PDB file of C-alpha atoms in Angstrom:
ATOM      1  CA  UNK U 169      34.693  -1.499  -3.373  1.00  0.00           C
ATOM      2  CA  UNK U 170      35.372   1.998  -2.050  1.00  0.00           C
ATOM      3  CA  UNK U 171      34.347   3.666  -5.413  1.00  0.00           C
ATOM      4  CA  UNK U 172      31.543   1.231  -5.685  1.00  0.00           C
ATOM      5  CA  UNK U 173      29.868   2.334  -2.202  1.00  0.00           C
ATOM      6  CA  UNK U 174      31.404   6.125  -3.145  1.00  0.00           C
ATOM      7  CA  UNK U 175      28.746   6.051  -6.252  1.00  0.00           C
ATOM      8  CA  UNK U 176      25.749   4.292  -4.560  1.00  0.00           C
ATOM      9  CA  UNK U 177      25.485   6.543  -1.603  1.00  0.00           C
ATOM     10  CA  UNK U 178      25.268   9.701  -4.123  1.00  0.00           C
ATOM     11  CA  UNK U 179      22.840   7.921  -6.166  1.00  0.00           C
ATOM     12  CA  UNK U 180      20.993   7.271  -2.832  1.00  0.00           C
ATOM     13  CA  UNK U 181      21.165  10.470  -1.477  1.00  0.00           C
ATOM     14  CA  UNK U 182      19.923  11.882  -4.783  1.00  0.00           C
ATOM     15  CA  UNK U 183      16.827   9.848  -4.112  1.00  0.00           C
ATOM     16  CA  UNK U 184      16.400  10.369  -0.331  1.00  0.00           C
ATOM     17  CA  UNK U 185      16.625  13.917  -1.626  1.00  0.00           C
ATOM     18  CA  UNK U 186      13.225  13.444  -3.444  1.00  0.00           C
ATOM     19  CA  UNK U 187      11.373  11.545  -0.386  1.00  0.00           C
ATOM     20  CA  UNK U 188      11.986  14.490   2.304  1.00  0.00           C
ATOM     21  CA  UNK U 189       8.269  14.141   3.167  1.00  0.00           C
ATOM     22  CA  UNK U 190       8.582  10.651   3.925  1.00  0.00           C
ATOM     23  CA  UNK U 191      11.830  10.733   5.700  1.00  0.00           C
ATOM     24  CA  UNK U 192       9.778  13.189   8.257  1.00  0.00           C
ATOM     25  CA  UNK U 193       7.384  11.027   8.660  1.00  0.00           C
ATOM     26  CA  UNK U 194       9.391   8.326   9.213  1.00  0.00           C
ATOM     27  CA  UNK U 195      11.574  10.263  12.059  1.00  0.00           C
ATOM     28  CA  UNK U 196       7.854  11.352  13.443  1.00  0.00           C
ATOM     29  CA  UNK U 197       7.172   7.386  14.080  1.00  0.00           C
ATOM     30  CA  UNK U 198      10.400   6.788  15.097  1.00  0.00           C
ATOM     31  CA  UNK U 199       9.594   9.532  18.102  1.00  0.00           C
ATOM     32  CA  UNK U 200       5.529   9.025  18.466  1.00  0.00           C
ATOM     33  CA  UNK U 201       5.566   4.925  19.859  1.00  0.00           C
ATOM     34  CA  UNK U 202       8.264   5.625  22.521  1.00  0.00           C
ATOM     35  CA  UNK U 203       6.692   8.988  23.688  1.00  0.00           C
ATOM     36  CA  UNK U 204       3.847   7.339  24.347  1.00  0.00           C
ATOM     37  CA  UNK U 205       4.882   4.815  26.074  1.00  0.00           C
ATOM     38  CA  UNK U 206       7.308   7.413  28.328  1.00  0.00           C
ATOM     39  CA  UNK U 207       3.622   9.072  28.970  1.00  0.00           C
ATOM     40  CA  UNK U 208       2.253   6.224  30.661  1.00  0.00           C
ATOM     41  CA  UNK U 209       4.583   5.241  32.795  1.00  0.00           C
ATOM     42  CA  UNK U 210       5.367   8.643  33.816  1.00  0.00           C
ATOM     43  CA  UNK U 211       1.732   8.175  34.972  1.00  0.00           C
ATOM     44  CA  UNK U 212       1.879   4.738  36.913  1.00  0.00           C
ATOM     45  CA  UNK U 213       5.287   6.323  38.249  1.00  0.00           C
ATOM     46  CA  UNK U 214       3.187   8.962  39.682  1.00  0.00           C
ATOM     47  CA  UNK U 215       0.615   7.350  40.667  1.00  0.00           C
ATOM     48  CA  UNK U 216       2.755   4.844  42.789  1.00  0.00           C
ATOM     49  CA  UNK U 217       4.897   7.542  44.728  1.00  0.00           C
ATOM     50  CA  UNK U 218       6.799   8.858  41.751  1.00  0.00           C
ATOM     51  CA  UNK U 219       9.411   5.502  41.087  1.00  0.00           C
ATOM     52  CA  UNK U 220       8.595   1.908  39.447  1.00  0.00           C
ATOM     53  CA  UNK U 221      11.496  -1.281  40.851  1.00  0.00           C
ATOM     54  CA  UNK U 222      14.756   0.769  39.609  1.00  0.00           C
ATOM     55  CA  UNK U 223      12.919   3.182  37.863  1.00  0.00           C
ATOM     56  CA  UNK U 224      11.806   6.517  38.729  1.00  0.00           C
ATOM     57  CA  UNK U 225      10.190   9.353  36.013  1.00  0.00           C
ATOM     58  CA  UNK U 226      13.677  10.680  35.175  1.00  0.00           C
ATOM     59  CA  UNK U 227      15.086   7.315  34.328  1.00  0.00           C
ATOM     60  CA  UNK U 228      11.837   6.679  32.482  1.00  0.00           C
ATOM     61  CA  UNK U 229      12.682   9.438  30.203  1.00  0.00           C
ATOM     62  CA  UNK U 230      16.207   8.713  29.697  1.00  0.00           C
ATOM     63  CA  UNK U 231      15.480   5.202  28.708  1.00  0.00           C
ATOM     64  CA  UNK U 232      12.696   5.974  26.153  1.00  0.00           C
ATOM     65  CA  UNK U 233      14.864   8.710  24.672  1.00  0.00           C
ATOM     66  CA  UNK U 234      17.252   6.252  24.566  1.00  0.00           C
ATOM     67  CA  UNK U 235      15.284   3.713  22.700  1.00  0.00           C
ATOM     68  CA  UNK U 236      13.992   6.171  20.135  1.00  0.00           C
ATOM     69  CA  UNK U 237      17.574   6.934  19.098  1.00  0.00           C
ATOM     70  CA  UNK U 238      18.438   3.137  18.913  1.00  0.00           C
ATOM     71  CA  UNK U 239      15.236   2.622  17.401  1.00  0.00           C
ATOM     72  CA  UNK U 240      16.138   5.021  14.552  1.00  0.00           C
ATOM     73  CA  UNK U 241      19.756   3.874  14.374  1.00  0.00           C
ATOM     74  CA  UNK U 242      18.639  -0.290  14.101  1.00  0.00           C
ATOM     75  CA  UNK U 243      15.481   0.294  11.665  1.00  0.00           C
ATOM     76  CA  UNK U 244      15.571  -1.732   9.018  1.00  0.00           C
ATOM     77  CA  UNK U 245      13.330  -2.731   6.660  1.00  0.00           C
ATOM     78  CA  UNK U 246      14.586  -5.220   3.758  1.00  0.00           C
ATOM     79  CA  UNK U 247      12.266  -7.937   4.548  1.00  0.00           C
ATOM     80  CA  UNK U 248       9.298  -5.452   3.062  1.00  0.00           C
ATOM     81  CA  UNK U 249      11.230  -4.169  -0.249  1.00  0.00           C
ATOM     82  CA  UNK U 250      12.418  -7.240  -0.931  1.00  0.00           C
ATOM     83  CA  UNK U 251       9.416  -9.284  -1.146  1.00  0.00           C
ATOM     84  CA  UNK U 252       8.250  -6.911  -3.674  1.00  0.00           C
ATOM     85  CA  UNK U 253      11.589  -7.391  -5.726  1.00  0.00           C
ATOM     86  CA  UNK U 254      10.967 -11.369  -6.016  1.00  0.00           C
ATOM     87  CA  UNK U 255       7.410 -10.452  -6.362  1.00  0.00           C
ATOM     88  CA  UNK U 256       7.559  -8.501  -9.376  1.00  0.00           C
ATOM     89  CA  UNK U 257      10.760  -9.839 -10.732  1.00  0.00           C
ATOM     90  CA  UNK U 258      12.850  -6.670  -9.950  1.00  0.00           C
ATOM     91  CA  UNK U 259      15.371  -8.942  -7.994  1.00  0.00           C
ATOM     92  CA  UNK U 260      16.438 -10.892 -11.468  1.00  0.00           C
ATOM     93  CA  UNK U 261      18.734  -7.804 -13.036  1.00  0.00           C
ATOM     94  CA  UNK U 262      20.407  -7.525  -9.440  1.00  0.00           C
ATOM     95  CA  UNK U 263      21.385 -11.231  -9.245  1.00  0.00           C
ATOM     96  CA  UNK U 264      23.354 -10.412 -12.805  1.00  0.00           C
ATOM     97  CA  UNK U 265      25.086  -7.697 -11.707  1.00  0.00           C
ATOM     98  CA  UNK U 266      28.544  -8.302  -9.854  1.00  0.00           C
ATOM     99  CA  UNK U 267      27.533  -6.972  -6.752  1.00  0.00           C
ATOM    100  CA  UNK U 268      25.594  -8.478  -4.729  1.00  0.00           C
ATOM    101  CA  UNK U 269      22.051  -6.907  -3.830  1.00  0.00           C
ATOM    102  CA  UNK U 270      22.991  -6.957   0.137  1.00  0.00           C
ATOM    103  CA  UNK U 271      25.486  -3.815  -0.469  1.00  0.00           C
ATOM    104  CA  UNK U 272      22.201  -1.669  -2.206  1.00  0.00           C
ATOM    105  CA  UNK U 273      20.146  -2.204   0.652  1.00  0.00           C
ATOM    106  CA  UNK U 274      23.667  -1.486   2.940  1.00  0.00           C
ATOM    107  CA  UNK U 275      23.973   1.803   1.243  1.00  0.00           C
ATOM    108  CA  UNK U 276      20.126   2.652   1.382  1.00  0.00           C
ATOM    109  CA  UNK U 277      19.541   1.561   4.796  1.00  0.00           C
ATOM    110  CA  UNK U 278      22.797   3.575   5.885  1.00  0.00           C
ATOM    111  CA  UNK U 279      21.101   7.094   3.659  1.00  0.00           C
ATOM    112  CA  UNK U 280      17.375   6.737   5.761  1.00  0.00           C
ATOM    113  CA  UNK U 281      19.936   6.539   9.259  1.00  0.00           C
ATOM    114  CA  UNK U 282      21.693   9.972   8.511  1.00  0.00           C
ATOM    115  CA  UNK U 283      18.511  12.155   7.054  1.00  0.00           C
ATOM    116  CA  UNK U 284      16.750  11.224   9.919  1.00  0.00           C
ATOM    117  CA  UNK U 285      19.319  11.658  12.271  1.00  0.00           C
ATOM    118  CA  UNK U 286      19.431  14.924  13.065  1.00  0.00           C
ATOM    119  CA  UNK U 287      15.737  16.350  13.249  1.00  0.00           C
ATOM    120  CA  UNK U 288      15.413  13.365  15.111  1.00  0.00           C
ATOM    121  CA  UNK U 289      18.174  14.532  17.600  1.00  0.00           C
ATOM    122  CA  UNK U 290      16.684  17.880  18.053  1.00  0.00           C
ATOM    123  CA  UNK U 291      13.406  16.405  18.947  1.00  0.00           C
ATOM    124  CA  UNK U 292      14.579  14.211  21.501  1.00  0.00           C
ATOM    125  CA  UNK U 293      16.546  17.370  22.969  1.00  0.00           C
ATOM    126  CA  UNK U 294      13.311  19.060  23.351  1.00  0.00           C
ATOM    127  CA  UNK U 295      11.794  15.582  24.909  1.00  0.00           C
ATOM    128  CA  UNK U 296      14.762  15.255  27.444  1.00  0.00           C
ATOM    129  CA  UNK U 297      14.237  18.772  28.986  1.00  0.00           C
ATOM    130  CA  UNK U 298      10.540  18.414  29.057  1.00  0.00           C
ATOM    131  CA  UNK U 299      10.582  15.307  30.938  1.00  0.00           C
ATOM    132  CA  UNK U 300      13.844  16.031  32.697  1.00  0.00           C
ATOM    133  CA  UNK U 301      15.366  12.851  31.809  1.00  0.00           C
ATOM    134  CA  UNK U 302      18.324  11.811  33.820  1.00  0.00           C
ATOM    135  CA  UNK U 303      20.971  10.131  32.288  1.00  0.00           C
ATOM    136  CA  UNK U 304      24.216   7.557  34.244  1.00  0.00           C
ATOM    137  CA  UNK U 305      26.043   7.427  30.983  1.00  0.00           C
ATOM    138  CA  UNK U 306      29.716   7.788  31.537  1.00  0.00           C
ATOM    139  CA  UNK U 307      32.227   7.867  28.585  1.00  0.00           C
ATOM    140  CA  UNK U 308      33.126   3.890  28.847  1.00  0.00           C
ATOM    141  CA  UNK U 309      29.069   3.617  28.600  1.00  0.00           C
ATOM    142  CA  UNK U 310      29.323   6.164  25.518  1.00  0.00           C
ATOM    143  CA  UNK U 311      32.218   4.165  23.756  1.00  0.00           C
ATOM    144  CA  UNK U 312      30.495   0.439  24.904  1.00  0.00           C
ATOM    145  CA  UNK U 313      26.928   2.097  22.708  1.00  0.00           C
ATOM    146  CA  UNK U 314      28.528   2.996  19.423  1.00  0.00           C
ATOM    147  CA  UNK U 315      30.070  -0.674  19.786  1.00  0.00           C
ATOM    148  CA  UNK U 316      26.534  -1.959  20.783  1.00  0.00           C
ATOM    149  CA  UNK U 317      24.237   0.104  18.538  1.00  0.00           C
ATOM    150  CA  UNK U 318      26.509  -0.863  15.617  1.00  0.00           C
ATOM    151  CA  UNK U 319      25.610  -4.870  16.887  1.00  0.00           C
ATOM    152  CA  UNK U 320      22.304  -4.025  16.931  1.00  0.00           C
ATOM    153  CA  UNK U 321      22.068  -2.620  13.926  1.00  0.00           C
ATOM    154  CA  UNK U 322      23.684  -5.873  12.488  1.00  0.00           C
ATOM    155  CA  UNK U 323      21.544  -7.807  13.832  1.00  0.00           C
ATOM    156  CA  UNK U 324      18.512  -6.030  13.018  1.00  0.00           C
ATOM    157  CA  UNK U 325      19.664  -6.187   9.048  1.00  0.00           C
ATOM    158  CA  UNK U 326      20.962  -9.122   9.425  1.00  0.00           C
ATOM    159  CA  UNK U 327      17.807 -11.211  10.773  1.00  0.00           C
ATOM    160  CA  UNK U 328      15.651  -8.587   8.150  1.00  0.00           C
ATOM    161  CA  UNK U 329      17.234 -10.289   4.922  1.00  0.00           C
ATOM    162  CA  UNK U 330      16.874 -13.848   6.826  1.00  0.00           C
ATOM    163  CA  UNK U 331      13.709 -13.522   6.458  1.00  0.00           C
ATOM    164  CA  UNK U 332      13.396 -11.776   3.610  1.00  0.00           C
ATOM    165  CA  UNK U 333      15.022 -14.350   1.610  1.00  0.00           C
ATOM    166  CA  UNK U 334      11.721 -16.841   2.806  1.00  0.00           C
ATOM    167  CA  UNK U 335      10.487 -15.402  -0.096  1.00  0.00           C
ATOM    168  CA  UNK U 336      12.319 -17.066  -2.657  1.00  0.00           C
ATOM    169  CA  UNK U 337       9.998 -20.214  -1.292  1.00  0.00           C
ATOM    170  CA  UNK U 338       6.631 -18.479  -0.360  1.00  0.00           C
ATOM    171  CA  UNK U 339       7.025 -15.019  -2.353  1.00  0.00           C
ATOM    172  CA  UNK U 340       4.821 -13.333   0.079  1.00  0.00           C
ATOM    173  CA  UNK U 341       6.400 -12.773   3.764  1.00  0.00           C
ATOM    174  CA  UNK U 342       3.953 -10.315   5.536  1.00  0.00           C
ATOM    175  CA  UNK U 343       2.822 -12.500   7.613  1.00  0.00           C
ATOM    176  CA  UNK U 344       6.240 -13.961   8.828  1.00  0.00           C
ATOM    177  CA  UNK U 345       7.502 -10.346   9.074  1.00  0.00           C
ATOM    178  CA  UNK U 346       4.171  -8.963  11.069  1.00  0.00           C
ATOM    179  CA  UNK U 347       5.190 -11.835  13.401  1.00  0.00           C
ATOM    180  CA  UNK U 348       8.695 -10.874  13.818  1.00  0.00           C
ATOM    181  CA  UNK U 349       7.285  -7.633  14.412  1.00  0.00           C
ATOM    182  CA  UNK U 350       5.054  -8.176  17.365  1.00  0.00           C
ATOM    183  CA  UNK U 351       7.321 -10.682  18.989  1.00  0.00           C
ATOM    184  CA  UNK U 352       9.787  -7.414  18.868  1.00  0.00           C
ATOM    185  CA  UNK U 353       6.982  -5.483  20.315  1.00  0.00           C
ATOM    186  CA  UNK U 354       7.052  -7.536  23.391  1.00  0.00           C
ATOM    187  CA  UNK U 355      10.565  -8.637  23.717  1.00  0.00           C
ATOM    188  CA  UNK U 356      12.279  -5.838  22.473  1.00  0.00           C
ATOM    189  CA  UNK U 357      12.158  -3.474  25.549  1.00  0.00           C
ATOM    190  CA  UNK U 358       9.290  -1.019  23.586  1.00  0.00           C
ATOM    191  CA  UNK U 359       6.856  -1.944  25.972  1.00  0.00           C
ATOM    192  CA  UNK U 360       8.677  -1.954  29.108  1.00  0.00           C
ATOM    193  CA  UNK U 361      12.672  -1.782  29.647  1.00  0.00           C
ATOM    194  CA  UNK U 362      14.040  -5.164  30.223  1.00  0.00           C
ATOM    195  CA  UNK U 363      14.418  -4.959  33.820  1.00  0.00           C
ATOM    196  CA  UNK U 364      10.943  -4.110  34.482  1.00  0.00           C
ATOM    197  CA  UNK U 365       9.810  -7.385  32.487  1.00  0.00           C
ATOM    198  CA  UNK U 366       8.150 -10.234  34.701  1.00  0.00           C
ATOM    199  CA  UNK U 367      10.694 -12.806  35.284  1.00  0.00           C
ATOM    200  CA  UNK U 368      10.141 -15.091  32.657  1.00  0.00           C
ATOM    201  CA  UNK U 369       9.000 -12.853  29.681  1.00  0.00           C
ATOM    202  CA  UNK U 370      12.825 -10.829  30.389  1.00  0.00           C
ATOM    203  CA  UNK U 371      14.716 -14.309  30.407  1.00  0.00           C
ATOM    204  CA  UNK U 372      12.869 -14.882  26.782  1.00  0.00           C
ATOM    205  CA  UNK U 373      14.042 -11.635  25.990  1.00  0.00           C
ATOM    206  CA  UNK U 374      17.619 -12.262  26.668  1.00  0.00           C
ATOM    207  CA  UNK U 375      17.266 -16.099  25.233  1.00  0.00           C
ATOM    208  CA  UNK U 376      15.990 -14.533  21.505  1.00  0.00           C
ATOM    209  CA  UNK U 377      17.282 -11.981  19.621  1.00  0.00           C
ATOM    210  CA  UNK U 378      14.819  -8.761  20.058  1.00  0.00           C
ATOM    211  CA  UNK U 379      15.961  -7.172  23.404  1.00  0.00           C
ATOM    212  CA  UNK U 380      19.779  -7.161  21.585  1.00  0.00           C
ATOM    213  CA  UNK U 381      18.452  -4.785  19.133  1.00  0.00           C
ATOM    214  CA  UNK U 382      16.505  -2.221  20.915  1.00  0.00           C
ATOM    215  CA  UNK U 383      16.861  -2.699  24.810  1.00  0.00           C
ATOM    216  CA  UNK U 384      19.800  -3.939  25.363  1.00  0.00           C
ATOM    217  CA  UNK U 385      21.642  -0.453  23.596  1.00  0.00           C
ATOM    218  CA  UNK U 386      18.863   2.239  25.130  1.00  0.00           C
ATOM    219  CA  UNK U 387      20.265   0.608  28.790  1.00  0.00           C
ATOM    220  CA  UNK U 388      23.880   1.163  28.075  1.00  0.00           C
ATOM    221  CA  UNK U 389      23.247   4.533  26.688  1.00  0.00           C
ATOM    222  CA  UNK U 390      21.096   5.578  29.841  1.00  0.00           C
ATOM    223  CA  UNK U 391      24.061   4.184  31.875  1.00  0.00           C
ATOM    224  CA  UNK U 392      21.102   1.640  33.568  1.00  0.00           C
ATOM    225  CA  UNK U 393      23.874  -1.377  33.662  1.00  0.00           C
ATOM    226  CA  UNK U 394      27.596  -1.542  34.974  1.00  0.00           C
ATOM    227  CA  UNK U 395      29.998  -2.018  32.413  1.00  0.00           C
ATOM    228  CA  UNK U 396      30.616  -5.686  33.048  1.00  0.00           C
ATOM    229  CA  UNK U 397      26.785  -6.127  32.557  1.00  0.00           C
ATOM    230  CA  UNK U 398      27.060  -3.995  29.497  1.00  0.00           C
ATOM    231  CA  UNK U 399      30.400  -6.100  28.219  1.00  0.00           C
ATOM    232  CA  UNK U 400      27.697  -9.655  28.711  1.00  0.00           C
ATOM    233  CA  UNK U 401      25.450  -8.164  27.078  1.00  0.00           C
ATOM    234  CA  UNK U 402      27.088  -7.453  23.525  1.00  0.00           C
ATOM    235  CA  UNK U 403      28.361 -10.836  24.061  1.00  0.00           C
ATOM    236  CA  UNK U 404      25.260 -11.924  23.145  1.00  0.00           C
ATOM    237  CA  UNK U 405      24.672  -9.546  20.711  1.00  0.00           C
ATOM    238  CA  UNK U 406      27.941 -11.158  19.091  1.00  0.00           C
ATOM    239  CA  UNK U 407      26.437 -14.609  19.296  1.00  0.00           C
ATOM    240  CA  UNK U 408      23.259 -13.314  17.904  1.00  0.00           C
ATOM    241  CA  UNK U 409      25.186 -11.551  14.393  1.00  0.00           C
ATOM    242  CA  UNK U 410      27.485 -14.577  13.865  1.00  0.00           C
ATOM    243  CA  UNK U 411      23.736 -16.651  14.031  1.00  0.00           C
ATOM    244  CA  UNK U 412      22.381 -14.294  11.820  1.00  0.00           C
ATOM    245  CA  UNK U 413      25.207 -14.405   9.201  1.00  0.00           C
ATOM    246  CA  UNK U 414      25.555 -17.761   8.465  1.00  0.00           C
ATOM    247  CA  UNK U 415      21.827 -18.537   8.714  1.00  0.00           C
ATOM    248  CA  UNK U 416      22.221 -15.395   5.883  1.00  0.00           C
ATOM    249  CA  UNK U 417      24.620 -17.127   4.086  1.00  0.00           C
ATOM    250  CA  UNK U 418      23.055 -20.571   3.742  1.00  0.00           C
ATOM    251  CA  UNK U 419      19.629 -19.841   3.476  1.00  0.00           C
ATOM    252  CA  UNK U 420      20.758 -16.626   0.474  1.00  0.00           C
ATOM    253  CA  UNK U 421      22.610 -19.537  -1.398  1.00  0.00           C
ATOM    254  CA  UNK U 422      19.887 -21.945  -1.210  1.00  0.00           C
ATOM    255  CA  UNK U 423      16.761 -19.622  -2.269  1.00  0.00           C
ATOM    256  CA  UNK U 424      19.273 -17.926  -5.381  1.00  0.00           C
ATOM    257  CA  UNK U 425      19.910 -21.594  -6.571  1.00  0.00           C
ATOM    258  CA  UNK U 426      15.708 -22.085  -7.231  1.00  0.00           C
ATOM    259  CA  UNK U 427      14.533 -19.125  -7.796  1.00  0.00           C
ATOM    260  CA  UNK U 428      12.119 -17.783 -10.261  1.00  0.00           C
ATOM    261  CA  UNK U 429      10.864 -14.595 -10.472  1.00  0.00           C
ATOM    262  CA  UNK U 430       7.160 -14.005 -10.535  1.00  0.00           C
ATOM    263  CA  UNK U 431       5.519 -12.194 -12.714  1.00  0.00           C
ATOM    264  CA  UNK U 432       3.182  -8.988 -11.777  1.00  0.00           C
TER     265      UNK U 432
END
C-alpha cells in the first residue's frame, strides 16, 4: 500500500504541477470569504467600543486567520468530481481496478492541501500583522489542533463521499451538495465564531456536524477554549467520523451493488 500511495502522489503532483493557476485561485478563495468577514466585524467591534461578548478586534483576527487555515486544511470536494464520474461513466474502470477509488481522491485531496499551503501561509502572515491578531494558543492547544484539524478533515471527506455516493441513485447531487453547503455557511462558524451564535442556532451547531469541521479547530488554534473544552469538543468530532464511516461504508456498498453508469 506504501508503493501504491508512493506512485499516486507523483502522478498527482505531476498534474497539480499543470493547474498552478488554479491552485492560486483556489488559495485566493480560501483567504477572500474569511477576510471579509474579519472586515466587518472589525467594524461592528468598532463601532460598539472596540469588543463584541468575548471578542475584541484582535481576537477577531486571530479567529478568522484561524479559520482560513482550517478552511484550507478540511476542503474537500469529492461530492462535485464524483458526480461527474457516475455521470459520464468514468467511475466504471475504477470499480475494476483493485483499489478502491476512495484512496485516488485520498491522494488528490492530500496534493491540493500542500500546494496551497504555503502561499496560503504567507498571506495569512501578512493578514495577522495588519490586523494585529492576537493569538492564546499554547503548545497543548498547538498539539490538541493537528489532532483536531486532522478530525476535521475526516469528517469533511468523509461526509463529502456520503453524499457523493447519492449519486449512484439520483446521478445528479448539486442540489444536495449546494444544501450541505449553505447549512455549512451558517453552522460552520464562517459567519460568526461559535460563541458569538444566538443560543439556539450554536446548540444546532454543536448537535450537527458543520461547526466540527471549521469552528470548532479555528477556536483551539486561537487558544479561545480551555483544554478540557477543547478535549469535548474532538469528542464529538470522534462521534461525528465514526458516523460518517459507517454511513460511508453502507451506503458505498449499497449504491456499487446497482449501479449503472450513464452515458454522456
Amino acid at each position: 500500500m506504501i508503493r501504491t500511495y508512493g506512485a499516486l502522489l507523483v502522478a498527482q503532483l505531476q498534474s497539480a504541477s499543470q493547474y498552478r493557476v488554479q491552485i492560486i485561485l483556489w488559495m485566493l478563495f480560501a483567504v477572500v470569504r474569511p477576510v471579509i468577514f474579519l472586515a466587518a466585524w472589525v467594524a461592528v467591534a468598532n463601532a460598539q467600543g472596540g469588543q463584541i461578548g468575548a471578542y475584541d478586534v484582535r481576537d477577531f483576527a486571530a479567529y478568522y486567520i484561524a479559520l482560513s487555515l482550517v478552511s484550507c486544511l478540511t476542503a474537500s470536494w469529492t461530492v462535485y468530481e464524483f458526480e461527474y464520474e457516475v455521470r459520464f461513466g468514468r467511475l466504471s474502470p475504477k470499480l475494476l481496478r483493485p483499489l478502491h477509488p476512495i484512496h485516488y481522491a485520498v491522494v488528490e485531496n492530500f496534493v491540493a492541501k500542500l500546494t496551497q499551503i504555503v502561499p496560503l501561509a504567507i498571506v495569512l502572515v501578512f493578514v495577522s500583522f495588519t490586523f494585529e491578531a492576537r493569538f492564546r494558543t499554547t503548545p497543548a492547544h498547538v498539539v490538541l489542533f493537528v489532532v483536531s484539524v486532522l478530525l476535521g478533515a475526516t469528517l469533511s471527506f468523509l461526509s463529502g463521499w456520503v453524499l457523493a455516493t447519492t449519486a449512484f441513485w439520483t446521478t445528479r447531487v448539486h442540489s444536495i451538495s449546494t444544501f450541505w453547503d449553505r447549512a455549512g455557511f451558517i453552522f460552520a462558524g464562517q459567519i460568526a465564531p461559535l460563541a458569538l451564535l444566538p443560543g439556539p442556532l450554536q446548540m444546532i451547531s454543536l448537535a450537527l456536524p458543520f461547526g466540527y469541521i471549521l469552528g470548532v479547530p479555528a477556536e483551539i488554534l486561537r487558544g479561545g477554549v480551555s483544554v478540557p473544552t477543547a478535549l469535548l469538543l474532538m469528542a464529538g468530532q470522534a462521534i461525528w467520523v465514526a458516523i460518517f464511516y459507517v454511513a460511508f461504508q453502507r451506503v458505498w456498498r449499497a449504491g456499487v451493488r446497482q449501479y449503472s453508469a450513464v452515458g454522456a
